[in-house]
């Protein structure tokens, strides 16, 4: 049985060895750059945890875990082009440091590399991993498309928003834990349960991002607070506010979001004022806790040794309490 | 044993059924659009031919063949963004009809879909197909990157150019035939031979494209003749001309390619004039024929019934003599 720290150590040592370089450098340099930007490596960690939970050999997880991490980073490279993001993990995004063509092609190559890493899995397990992975990959694309669609719509319902973040973020966490369970030879019912653990964790995690973007501590969160408000982003907070606002509060929100000449800090203060009146922080926190509770319930139902479950449970609780 | 016509009929009937639709339509409409643009479907045909050559069941090839066709079309969607291509098969390219973001994401989804189609292959065969496919996918990206690099270089050697088209075009034809051979349970030596058949066919095919772009018949070729010359493209023809030109002819080529105000038809006529003096048509044709001869030789060496080989041989000869 492994601790989180020992699994992280394995990933820190082994993952970089699996990200191979090739030619031409114009293609592979942006890939190395992306893979060396750091990040929490939460997805590969979940693969290893899912496997260890069922007493599997975590060494068999390294390539599939790397596949998911490379895939995740590929989606970031392409999303950054679409979202016109300037900075990723404190560094210029690939399309800005190089150009959009190179970012498109480096991303495509990373997707191929992810599948290549997967192709070396035990052949008895490969079909189920590949089927799950490719379905998940398609869902992540669907989620990104819904996200782009929502920018151009005046009304988005909360259930539509939750389905979007499920596709864009949560399914890949579900896939990661289910990968681990399959690699740990868990029965089908348990690996399905692990998928649900990850999916609910992902939903909670993404809503936390929404919450921290408006109510977080700038120092701890690592990026400017209020970015979503300034960018008129339809987050859970805004949609929840629109759902519960009085006509006067709705008008106030409308004024904030349509005013072209409002200074960012004024706009942020005004919107946060409405959010506070409507108890949006509390309502969002409640929804987040629902997802984490559900995730922990799914974990409880999986048929594995309690001592092993404790490792994953402690990680989920740690994520639930994050403020960064 | 199948004829080309009967295999084409199978593909025409079965491939469209395998290209599923999903939501949101903003993502899947461009995919349907792309897959319905037509095209020669040469790659899936090669998969079926490779399988039939070894007496395999072509029905087992349909999903892998569709995977290769979807993958190929994905590369076109992304290449068109990078190459700023306006028209593909007589219709507006995806990034123009919609926008670059949608073209990026629809392409990504097609790549996922291709791998998803592959994931349902017989598990005993899946690892070798997936390994070959993902390596090939990465090579195709490398080829596209070399192609983009060459635009910004003043000198490109012929061997560098040939390696670029091998990666960008030929390996996927090799992969298609080898897919078929593996699906037809051919021994390793024979499936490697089939890869070589496809690779040499692909090299010849791509050089034909270069040749037809300058010396083809506009009506038959289906696009304007001289496009490569107008776009200053470093084709085999130009590189061969630069290799064999006298100082005076080199200067003439330099004038044509650097003049900003030359009318397209004047530029085309002048460059073709130099090409004719240097017998570039004949030299390119010679190189093309070398590749086709090599491809046919590889086919000869494969251990399969002569009557079955005849079907593929006739296709290769038909392609060798194409003027469109």
XYZ file of C-alpha atoms in Angstrom:
648
model
C 0.000 0.000 0.000
C 1.300 3.423 -0.961
C 0.914 6.840 0.618
C 0.051 9.872 -1.501
C 3.608 11.109 -1.028
C 5.154 7.862 -2.238
C 2.884 7.768 -5.295
C 3.747 11.387 -6.089
C 7.428 10.525 -5.801
C 6.976 7.648 -8.267
C 5.208 10.000 -10.706
C 7.812 12.741 -10.324
C 10.559 10.253 -11.131
C 8.897 8.164 -13.801
C 6.575 10.432 -15.833
C 9.320 12.655 -17.292
C 11.095 9.535 -18.606
C 7.993 8.536 -20.574
C 7.634 11.863 -22.418
C 9.979 11.220 -25.298
C 11.492 13.822 -27.583
C 11.727 13.614 -31.348
C 12.307 15.672 -34.467
C 11.761 18.306 -35.684
C 12.491 20.365 -32.541
C 9.945 22.984 -33.705
C 7.319 20.332 -32.898
C 8.784 18.684 -29.800
C 10.110 21.767 -27.974
C 6.584 23.093 -27.279
C 5.634 19.617 -26.028
C 8.543 19.497 -23.544
C 7.748 23.068 -22.537
C 4.124 22.163 -21.829
C 4.929 18.982 -19.951
C 7.486 20.819 -17.806
C 5.160 23.643 -16.754
C 4.350 21.709 -13.618
C 0.760 21.429 -12.519
C -0.758 19.263 -9.828
C -0.571 15.948 -11.693
C -3.835 15.050 -10.013
C -5.031 12.804 -12.876
C -2.054 10.410 -12.994
C -2.112 10.339 -9.193
C -5.752 9.202 -9.347
C -4.789 6.398 -11.762
C -2.195 5.090 -9.324
C -4.518 5.526 -6.341
C -7.330 3.677 -8.102
C -5.026 0.767 -8.816
C -3.463 0.658 -5.356
C -6.939 0.690 -3.848
C -7.582 -2.760 -5.312
C -4.102 -4.048 -4.519
C -2.833 -3.742 -8.090
C 0.752 -3.132 -9.147
C 1.203 0.612 -9.621
C 4.123 0.043 -12.014
C 1.613 -1.202 -14.588
C -0.148 2.184 -14.340
C 2.705 4.440 -15.357
C 2.115 4.536 -19.104
C -1.682 4.810 -18.861
C -1.224 7.525 -16.197
C 1.222 9.358 -18.461
C -1.254 8.968 -21.346
C -3.943 10.781 -19.341
C -1.551 13.526 -18.230
C -0.296 14.098 -21.811
C -3.879 14.091 -23.087
C -4.933 16.615 -20.417
C -2.044 18.892 -21.336
C -2.935 18.578 -25.038
C -6.433 19.871 -24.282
C -4.934 22.826 -22.408
C -2.704 23.712 -25.375
C -5.688 23.732 -27.752
C -8.098 25.359 -25.250
C -5.628 28.201 -24.724
C -5.787 29.003 -28.454
C -9.592 29.031 -28.396
C -9.825 30.944 -25.110
C -7.076 33.403 -26.160
C -5.404 32.680 -22.813
C -2.124 34.522 -22.361
C -0.687 32.748 -19.345
C -0.737 29.120 -18.233
C 0.863 28.214 -14.919
C 2.673 31.537 -14.831
C 4.264 31.140 -18.273
C 3.233 32.267 -21.767
C 0.838 29.839 -23.445
C 2.223 27.756 -26.328
C 0.372 29.591 -29.095
C 1.764 32.888 -27.795
C 5.330 31.712 -27.171
C 5.395 30.059 -30.608
C 2.331 30.543 -32.819
C -1.164 29.053 -33.226
C -0.116 26.667 -36.037
C 2.592 25.127 -33.874
C 0.197 24.949 -30.926
C -2.359 23.098 -33.069
C 0.216 20.627 -34.346
C 2.032 20.118 -31.037
C -1.365 19.414 -29.457
C -2.221 16.878 -32.158
C 1.137 15.192 -31.596
C 0.489 15.027 -27.854
C -2.855 13.335 -28.490
C -1.074 10.769 -30.697
C 1.603 10.351 -28.018
C -1.058 9.763 -25.357
C -2.603 6.963 -27.431
C 0.877 5.595 -28.140
C 1.600 5.404 -24.399
C -1.685 3.573 -23.969
C -0.958 1.107 -26.758
C 1.682 -0.635 -24.634
C -0.810 -1.638 -21.926
C -1.356 -5.332 -21.136
C -3.382 -6.522 -24.182
C -6.010 -8.111 -21.945
C -6.794 -4.694 -20.483
C -6.108 -2.475 -23.480
C -9.563 -2.675 -25.136
C -11.424 -1.474 -22.058
C -8.901 1.306 -21.334
C -8.906 2.480 -24.949
C -12.700 2.388 -25.226
C -13.083 4.449 -22.057
C -10.272 6.823 -22.982
C -11.532 7.639 -26.477
C -15.114 8.096 -25.299
C -13.815 10.419 -22.574
C -11.642 12.327 -25.053
C -14.683 12.937 -27.240
C -16.717 14.080 -24.238
C -13.998 16.546 -23.212
C -14.212 18.056 -26.720
C -18.004 18.228 -26.423
C -17.628 20.019 -23.087
C -15.275 22.584 -24.597
C -17.740 23.177 -27.443
C -20.630 23.731 -24.991
C -18.394 26.133 -23.071
C -17.752 28.112 -26.265
C -21.443 27.989 -27.192
C -22.424 29.414 -23.794
C -20.331 32.538 -24.435
C -22.717 33.491 -27.213
C -25.936 32.735 -25.373
C -27.785 35.139 -23.116
C -29.324 32.397 -20.963
C -27.741 29.176 -19.743
C -29.515 27.012 -17.188
C -27.687 25.641 -14.173
C -28.258 22.082 -15.318
C -26.753 22.902 -18.728
C -23.781 24.454 -16.979
C -23.278 21.425 -14.738
C -23.455 19.106 -17.755
C -20.830 21.260 -19.501
C -18.355 21.061 -16.610
C -19.099 17.359 -16.213
C -17.977 16.829 -19.808
C -15.153 19.343 -19.852
C -13.568 18.451 -16.507
C -15.233 15.712 -14.482
C -15.263 12.784 -16.918
C -11.456 12.806 -17.180
C -11.137 12.470 -13.397
C -13.672 9.642 -13.549
C -11.671 8.060 -16.362
C -8.455 8.362 -14.322
C -9.815 6.537 -11.288
C -11.527 3.919 -13.453
C -8.261 3.384 -15.345
C -6.633 2.619 -12.013
C -9.425 0.284 -10.959
C -9.262 -1.630 -14.253
C -5.471 -1.853 -14.000
C -5.921 -3.112 -10.447
C -8.253 -5.818 -11.802
C -11.269 -4.534 -9.881
C -14.654 -6.075 -10.776
C -16.798 -4.053 -13.208
C -19.183 -2.796 -10.498
C -16.277 -1.405 -8.476
C -14.558 0.236 -11.416
C -17.907 1.886 -12.294
C -18.089 3.099 -8.698
C -14.578 4.543 -8.992
C -15.645 6.398 -12.124
C -18.435 7.998 -10.067
C -15.944 8.896 -7.300
C -13.855 10.785 -9.866
C -16.791 12.352 -11.668
C -18.261 13.823 -8.480
C -14.810 14.897 -7.355
C -14.375 16.642 -10.715
C -17.701 18.450 -10.461
C -16.858 19.660 -6.954
C -13.350 20.610 -8.053
C -14.576 22.730 -10.976
C -17.176 24.552 -8.861
C -14.382 25.291 -6.358
C -12.474 26.928 -9.217
C -15.497 29.134 -9.917
C -15.776 30.012 -6.229
C -12.073 30.708 -5.675
C -11.929 32.895 -8.781
C -14.312 35.331 -7.078
C -13.894 34.690 -3.342
C -10.392 33.214 -3.118
C -7.239 34.676 -1.637
C -5.157 36.089 -4.471
C -1.882 35.053 -2.821
C -2.973 31.441 -2.279
C -5.013 31.003 -5.487
C -2.083 32.195 -7.602
C -4.074 34.325 -9.999
C -5.963 37.590 -9.884
C -9.295 37.388 -8.132
C -12.357 38.444 -10.127
C -11.123 37.376 -13.562
C -14.371 35.554 -14.342
C -16.418 38.653 -13.449
C -14.249 40.935 -15.570
C -14.524 38.488 -18.510
C -18.356 38.241 -18.135
C -17.959 34.485 -17.705
C -21.127 32.527 -17.074
C -19.953 30.681 -13.974
C -22.026 28.721 -11.505
C -21.972 31.814 -9.271
C -23.461 34.091 -11.894
C -26.055 31.565 -13.058
C -27.095 30.883 -9.458
C -27.326 34.627 -8.837
C -29.474 35.120 -11.933
C -31.720 32.271 -10.815
C -32.385 33.764 -7.381
C -32.071 37.517 -7.948
C -34.967 39.942 -7.509
C -35.848 42.117 -10.544
C -33.823 44.974 -9.003
C -30.788 42.769 -8.375
C -31.065 41.322 -11.893
C -31.038 44.851 -13.288
C -27.981 45.668 -11.152
C -26.160 42.563 -12.490
C -27.207 43.476 -16.028
C -25.778 46.996 -15.581
C -22.461 45.600 -14.290
C -22.071 43.111 -17.097
C -23.128 45.377 -19.946
C -21.264 48.539 -18.882
C -18.281 48.994 -21.169
C -16.477 51.668 -19.170
C -16.608 50.203 -15.662
C -13.171 49.899 -14.022
C -12.452 46.195 -13.252
C -12.229 46.733 -9.493
C -15.541 48.650 -9.472
C -17.241 45.940 -11.501
C -15.851 43.177 -9.264
C -16.958 45.011 -6.100
C -20.459 45.626 -7.459
C -21.012 42.038 -8.616
C -19.607 40.625 -5.390
C -22.007 42.918 -3.546
C -24.970 41.320 -5.292
C -23.482 37.833 -4.739
C -23.167 38.567 -1.028
C -26.750 39.773 -0.737
C -27.888 36.575 -2.469
C -25.623 34.333 -0.347
C -24.021 32.952 -3.501
C -20.862 31.932 -1.644
C -22.872 29.801 0.761
C -25.076 28.325 -1.960
C -22.107 27.396 -4.124
C -20.249 25.930 -1.159
C -23.323 23.851 -0.408
C -23.388 22.471 -3.954
C -19.648 21.757 -3.811
C -20.041 19.885 -0.543
C -22.877 17.849 -2.051
C -20.533 16.620 -4.788
C -17.732 15.819 -2.346
C -20.159 13.988 -0.057
C -21.383 12.004 -3.058
C -17.833 11.222 -4.101
C -16.987 9.932 -0.620
C -20.203 7.904 -0.602
C -19.237 6.280 -3.906
C -15.851 5.439 -2.428
C -17.491 3.902 0.615
C -19.516 1.615 -1.624
C -16.491 0.268 -3.490
C -15.438 -3.173 -2.330
C -11.871 -2.576 -1.137
C -9.938 -2.725 2.137
C -10.799 0.190 4.448
C -7.128 0.914 5.114
C -6.522 1.351 1.385
C -9.624 3.505 0.955
C -8.314 5.849 3.631
C -5.528 7.121 1.348
C -7.905 8.206 -1.400
C -10.447 9.474 1.133
C -7.830 11.746 2.716
C -6.936 13.147 -0.723
C -10.588 13.886 -1.524
C -11.045 15.644 1.832
C -7.822 17.595 1.275
C -9.123 18.752 -2.115
C -12.496 19.603 -0.579
C -10.774 21.955 1.854
C -8.395 23.547 -0.639
C -8.168 27.307 -0.824
C -5.736 27.441 -3.749
C -11.754 -12.588 -53.452
C -13.071 -9.084 -54.127
C -12.706 -6.730 -57.052
C -11.857 -3.061 -56.528
C -15.409 -2.181 -57.492
C -16.955 -4.548 -54.968
C -14.685 -3.255 -52.178
C -15.561 0.317 -53.090
C -19.225 -0.584 -52.957
C -18.770 -2.060 -49.471
C -17.024 1.127 -48.330
C -19.627 3.406 -49.885
C -22.362 1.528 -48.062
C -20.696 0.859 -44.726
C -18.395 3.798 -43.927
C -21.138 6.426 -43.608
C -22.908 4.212 -41.047
C -19.806 4.202 -38.839
C -19.454 7.999 -38.677
C -21.793 8.699 -35.821
C -23.328 12.027 -34.928
C -23.561 13.530 -31.463
C -24.170 16.754 -29.577
C -23.628 19.658 -29.651
C -24.355 20.086 -33.381
C -21.836 22.962 -33.500
C -19.190 20.244 -33.063
C -20.645 17.387 -35.095
C -21.985 19.332 -38.106
C -18.459 20.223 -39.306
C -17.486 16.556 -38.900
C -20.388 15.343 -41.058
C -19.610 18.101 -43.554
C -15.988 16.987 -43.795
C -16.769 13.294 -44.058
C -19.332 13.977 -46.793
C -17.023 16.056 -48.997
C -16.186 12.928 -50.941
C -12.602 12.188 -51.797
C -11.071 9.065 -53.259
C -11.254 6.919 -50.100
C -7.988 5.378 -51.202
C -6.779 4.630 -47.644
C -9.748 2.553 -46.466
C -9.691 0.793 -49.838
C -6.060 -0.153 -49.198
C -7.004 -1.585 -45.789
C -9.590 -3.855 -47.395
C -7.270 -4.785 -50.260
C -4.441 -5.642 -47.856
C -6.745 -7.931 -45.916
C -8.306 -9.581 -48.962
C -4.811 -10.227 -50.337
C -4.172 -12.662 -47.499
C -7.628 -14.186 -47.615
C -8.912 -12.301 -44.569
C -12.505 -11.300 -43.891
C -12.978 -7.739 -45.142
C -15.892 -7.206 -42.743
C -13.380 -7.158 -39.873
C -11.643 -4.227 -41.600
C -14.504 -1.773 -41.698
C -13.921 -0.008 -38.382
C -10.117 0.147 -38.724
C -10.578 1.382 -42.321
C -13.032 4.020 -41.110
C -10.562 4.964 -38.361
C -7.876 5.704 -40.953
C -10.273 7.664 -43.166
C -11.533 9.758 -40.225
C -7.947 10.339 -39.076
C -6.912 11.413 -42.591
C -9.808 13.852 -42.784
C -8.931 15.214 -39.343
C -5.423 16.046 -40.584
C -6.938 17.858 -43.574
C -9.179 19.965 -41.312
C -6.193 21.059 -39.194
C -3.784 21.405 -42.149
C -6.260 23.702 -43.894
C -6.109 26.086 -40.912
C -2.299 26.098 -40.975
C -2.069 26.351 -44.758
C -4.826 28.996 -44.904
C -6.483 26.878 -47.599
C -9.768 28.315 -48.824
C -11.197 25.369 -50.725
C -11.147 21.628 -50.116
C -12.748 19.331 -52.677
C -14.555 22.270 -54.226
C -16.150 23.446 -50.968
C -15.123 26.010 -48.328
C -12.730 24.578 -45.762
C -14.105 23.989 -42.251
C -12.268 26.879 -40.582
C -13.672 29.240 -43.208
C -17.229 27.899 -43.248
C -17.306 27.967 -39.429
C -14.231 29.378 -37.670
C -10.730 28.236 -36.638
C -11.777 27.334 -33.069
C -14.475 25.003 -34.313
C -12.080 23.534 -36.882
C -9.522 22.826 -34.145
C -12.088 21.176 -31.890
C -13.900 19.246 -34.630
C -10.487 17.931 -35.729
C -9.632 16.856 -32.192
C -12.982 15.093 -31.941
C -12.332 13.282 -35.225
C -8.987 12.053 -33.901
C -10.748 10.734 -30.779
C -13.425 9.161 -32.994
C -10.759 7.456 -35.111
C -9.207 5.877 -32.007
C -12.685 4.964 -30.760
C -13.404 3.126 -34.030
C -10.112 1.295 -33.604
C -10.826 0.327 -30.010
C -13.446 -2.180 -31.130
C -10.975 -4.285 -33.110
C -10.398 -7.934 -32.176
C -8.378 -7.641 -28.914
C -5.733 -10.045 -30.228
C -4.970 -7.634 -33.056
C -5.662 -4.318 -31.357
C -2.212 -3.753 -29.778
C -0.345 -4.030 -33.074
C -2.882 -1.876 -34.954
C -2.891 0.785 -32.245
C 0.898 0.846 -31.957
C 1.278 1.279 -35.712
C -1.533 3.805 -35.939
C -0.288 6.088 -33.168
C 3.311 6.000 -34.436
C 1.989 6.852 -37.903
C -0.186 9.662 -36.526
C 2.858 11.187 -34.850
C 4.879 10.884 -38.053
C 2.153 12.620 -40.066
C 2.361 15.540 -37.598
C 6.147 15.576 -37.940
C 5.781 15.697 -41.721
C 3.406 18.648 -41.509
C 5.857 20.464 -39.223
C 8.741 19.875 -41.676
C 6.507 21.164 -44.466
C 5.840 24.353 -42.478
C 9.544 24.679 -41.593
C 10.511 24.442 -45.265
C 8.415 27.514 -46.088
C 10.793 29.620 -44.031
C 14.020 28.146 -45.334
C 15.857 29.305 -48.430
C 17.411 25.904 -49.125
C 15.818 22.477 -48.803
C 17.624 19.397 -50.122
C 15.794 16.823 -52.210
C 16.392 14.145 -49.597
C 14.885 16.385 -46.909
C 11.889 16.979 -49.168
C 11.414 13.279 -49.831
C 11.602 12.533 -46.100
C 8.962 15.222 -45.487
C 6.492 13.751 -47.986
C 7.260 10.258 -46.699
C 6.136 11.375 -43.236
C 3.304 13.639 -44.317
C 1.720 11.349 -46.918
C 3.405 7.992 -47.508
C 3.436 6.465 -44.018
C -0.359 6.585 -43.789
C -0.681 4.603 -47.028
C 1.875 2.140 -45.633
C -0.123 1.976 -42.413
C -3.351 1.330 -44.361
C -1.983 -1.652 -46.271
C -0.257 -3.030 -43.180
C -3.523 -2.669 -41.238
C -5.146 -4.847 -43.885
C -2.335 -7.404 -43.797
C -2.498 -7.656 -39.985
C -6.293 -7.964 -40.118
C -5.834 -10.694 -42.752
C -3.491 -12.486 -40.319
C -0.472 -12.179 -42.628
C 2.913 -13.160 -41.149
C 5.031 -10.259 -39.863
C 7.413 -10.321 -42.857
C 4.518 -9.997 -45.274
C 2.787 -7.229 -43.369
C 6.115 -5.326 -43.318
C 6.305 -5.857 -47.084
C 2.804 -4.446 -47.459
C 3.847 -1.387 -45.483
C 6.619 -0.849 -48.031
C 4.141 -1.290 -50.909
C 2.048 1.531 -49.443
C 4.973 3.748 -48.523
C 6.434 3.662 -52.037
C 2.984 4.109 -53.535
C 2.537 7.160 -51.289
C 5.852 8.690 -52.323
C 5.009 8.209 -56.006
C 1.494 9.533 -55.426
C 2.697 12.722 -53.758
C 5.290 13.443 -56.472
C 2.508 12.974 -59.023
C 0.583 15.698 -57.208
C 3.584 18.004 -57.560
C 3.861 17.149 -61.248
C 0.163 17.514 -62.041
C -0.013 20.849 -60.244
C 2.354 22.285 -62.846
C 1.936 20.043 -65.892
C -1.547 18.611 -65.448
C -4.711 19.252 -67.380
C -6.817 21.765 -65.476
C -10.062 20.085 -66.479
C -8.973 16.622 -65.369
C -6.922 17.661 -62.302
C -9.853 19.656 -60.931
C -7.872 22.643 -59.744
C -6.006 25.516 -61.310
C -2.678 24.573 -62.812
C 0.395 26.411 -61.514
C -0.843 26.983 -57.949
C 2.428 25.709 -56.450
C 4.458 28.093 -58.645
C 2.267 31.069 -57.752
C 2.570 30.192 -54.037
C 6.382 29.823 -54.247
C 6.015 26.269 -52.972
C 9.191 24.245 -52.667
C 8.020 21.222 -54.628
C 10.118 18.366 -55.959
C 10.038 20.137 -59.327
C 11.519 23.351 -57.999
C 14.128 21.629 -55.834
C 15.173 19.425 -58.752
C 15.391 22.505 -60.991
C 17.530 24.337 -58.430
C 19.791 21.303 -58.181
C 20.440 21.106 -61.909
C 20.105 24.719 -63.078
C 22.993 26.703 -64.566
C 23.850 29.997 -62.832
C 21.825 31.859 -65.479
C 18.798 29.590 -65.038
C 19.070 29.866 -61.256
C 19.034 33.643 -61.571
C 15.967 33.405 -63.824
C 14.164 31.216 -61.247
C 15.211 33.608 -58.496
C 13.762 36.551 -60.453
C 10.456 34.714 -60.996
C 10.082 33.725 -57.355
C 11.123 37.037 -55.827
C 9.260 39.380 -58.195
C 6.281 40.790 -56.338
C 4.452 42.295 -59.299
C 4.588 39.418 -61.804
C 1.149 38.405 -63.118
C 0.442 34.758 -62.158
C 0.223 33.545 -65.762
C 3.516 35.260 -66.639
C 5.241 33.742 -63.612
C 3.865 30.271 -64.385
C 4.952 30.505 -68.034
C 8.456 31.694 -67.107
C 9.030 29.004 -64.463
C 7.628 26.291 -66.724
C 10.012 27.538 -69.403
C 12.991 26.891 -67.129
C 11.525 23.537 -66.078
C 11.204 22.525 -69.721
C 14.795 23.485 -70.526
C 15.951 21.405 -67.547
C 13.695 18.448 -68.444
C 12.090 18.619 -65.003
C 8.945 16.856 -66.204
C 10.961 13.895 -67.422
C 13.171 13.774 -64.325
C 10.207 13.906 -61.970
C 8.367 11.266 -63.987
C 11.450 9.073 -63.735
C 11.515 9.419 -59.929
C 7.787 8.702 -59.753
C 8.193 5.574 -61.850
C 11.032 4.425 -59.598
C 8.698 4.528 -56.593
C 5.912 2.722 -58.422
C 8.349 0.072 -59.654
C 9.582 -0.374 -56.099
C 6.019 -0.615 -54.802
C 5.194 -3.318 -57.353
C 8.418 -5.140 -56.474
C 7.444 -5.129 -52.772
C 4.075 -6.555 -53.740
C 5.726 -9.271 -55.781
C 7.747 -10.318 -52.746
C 4.726 -10.715 -50.476
C 3.690 -14.319 -49.994
C 0.133 -14.308 -51.327
C -1.804 -15.911 -54.182
C -0.962 -14.337 -57.554
C -4.617 -13.986 -58.477
C -5.232 -11.945 -55.321
C -2.145 -9.808 -55.899
C -3.465 -8.910 -59.340
C -6.271 -6.773 -57.844
C -3.889 -4.563 -55.868
C -1.355 -4.539 -58.713
C -3.973 -3.226 -61.126
C -4.879 -0.451 -58.678
C -1.235 0.586 -58.296
C -0.782 0.674 -62.081
C -4.009 2.652 -62.443
C -2.730 5.209 -59.927
C 0.644 5.295 -61.686
C -1.094 6.316 -64.892
C -3.493 8.824 -63.353
C -3.753 12.297 -64.860
C -6.190 13.690 -62.284
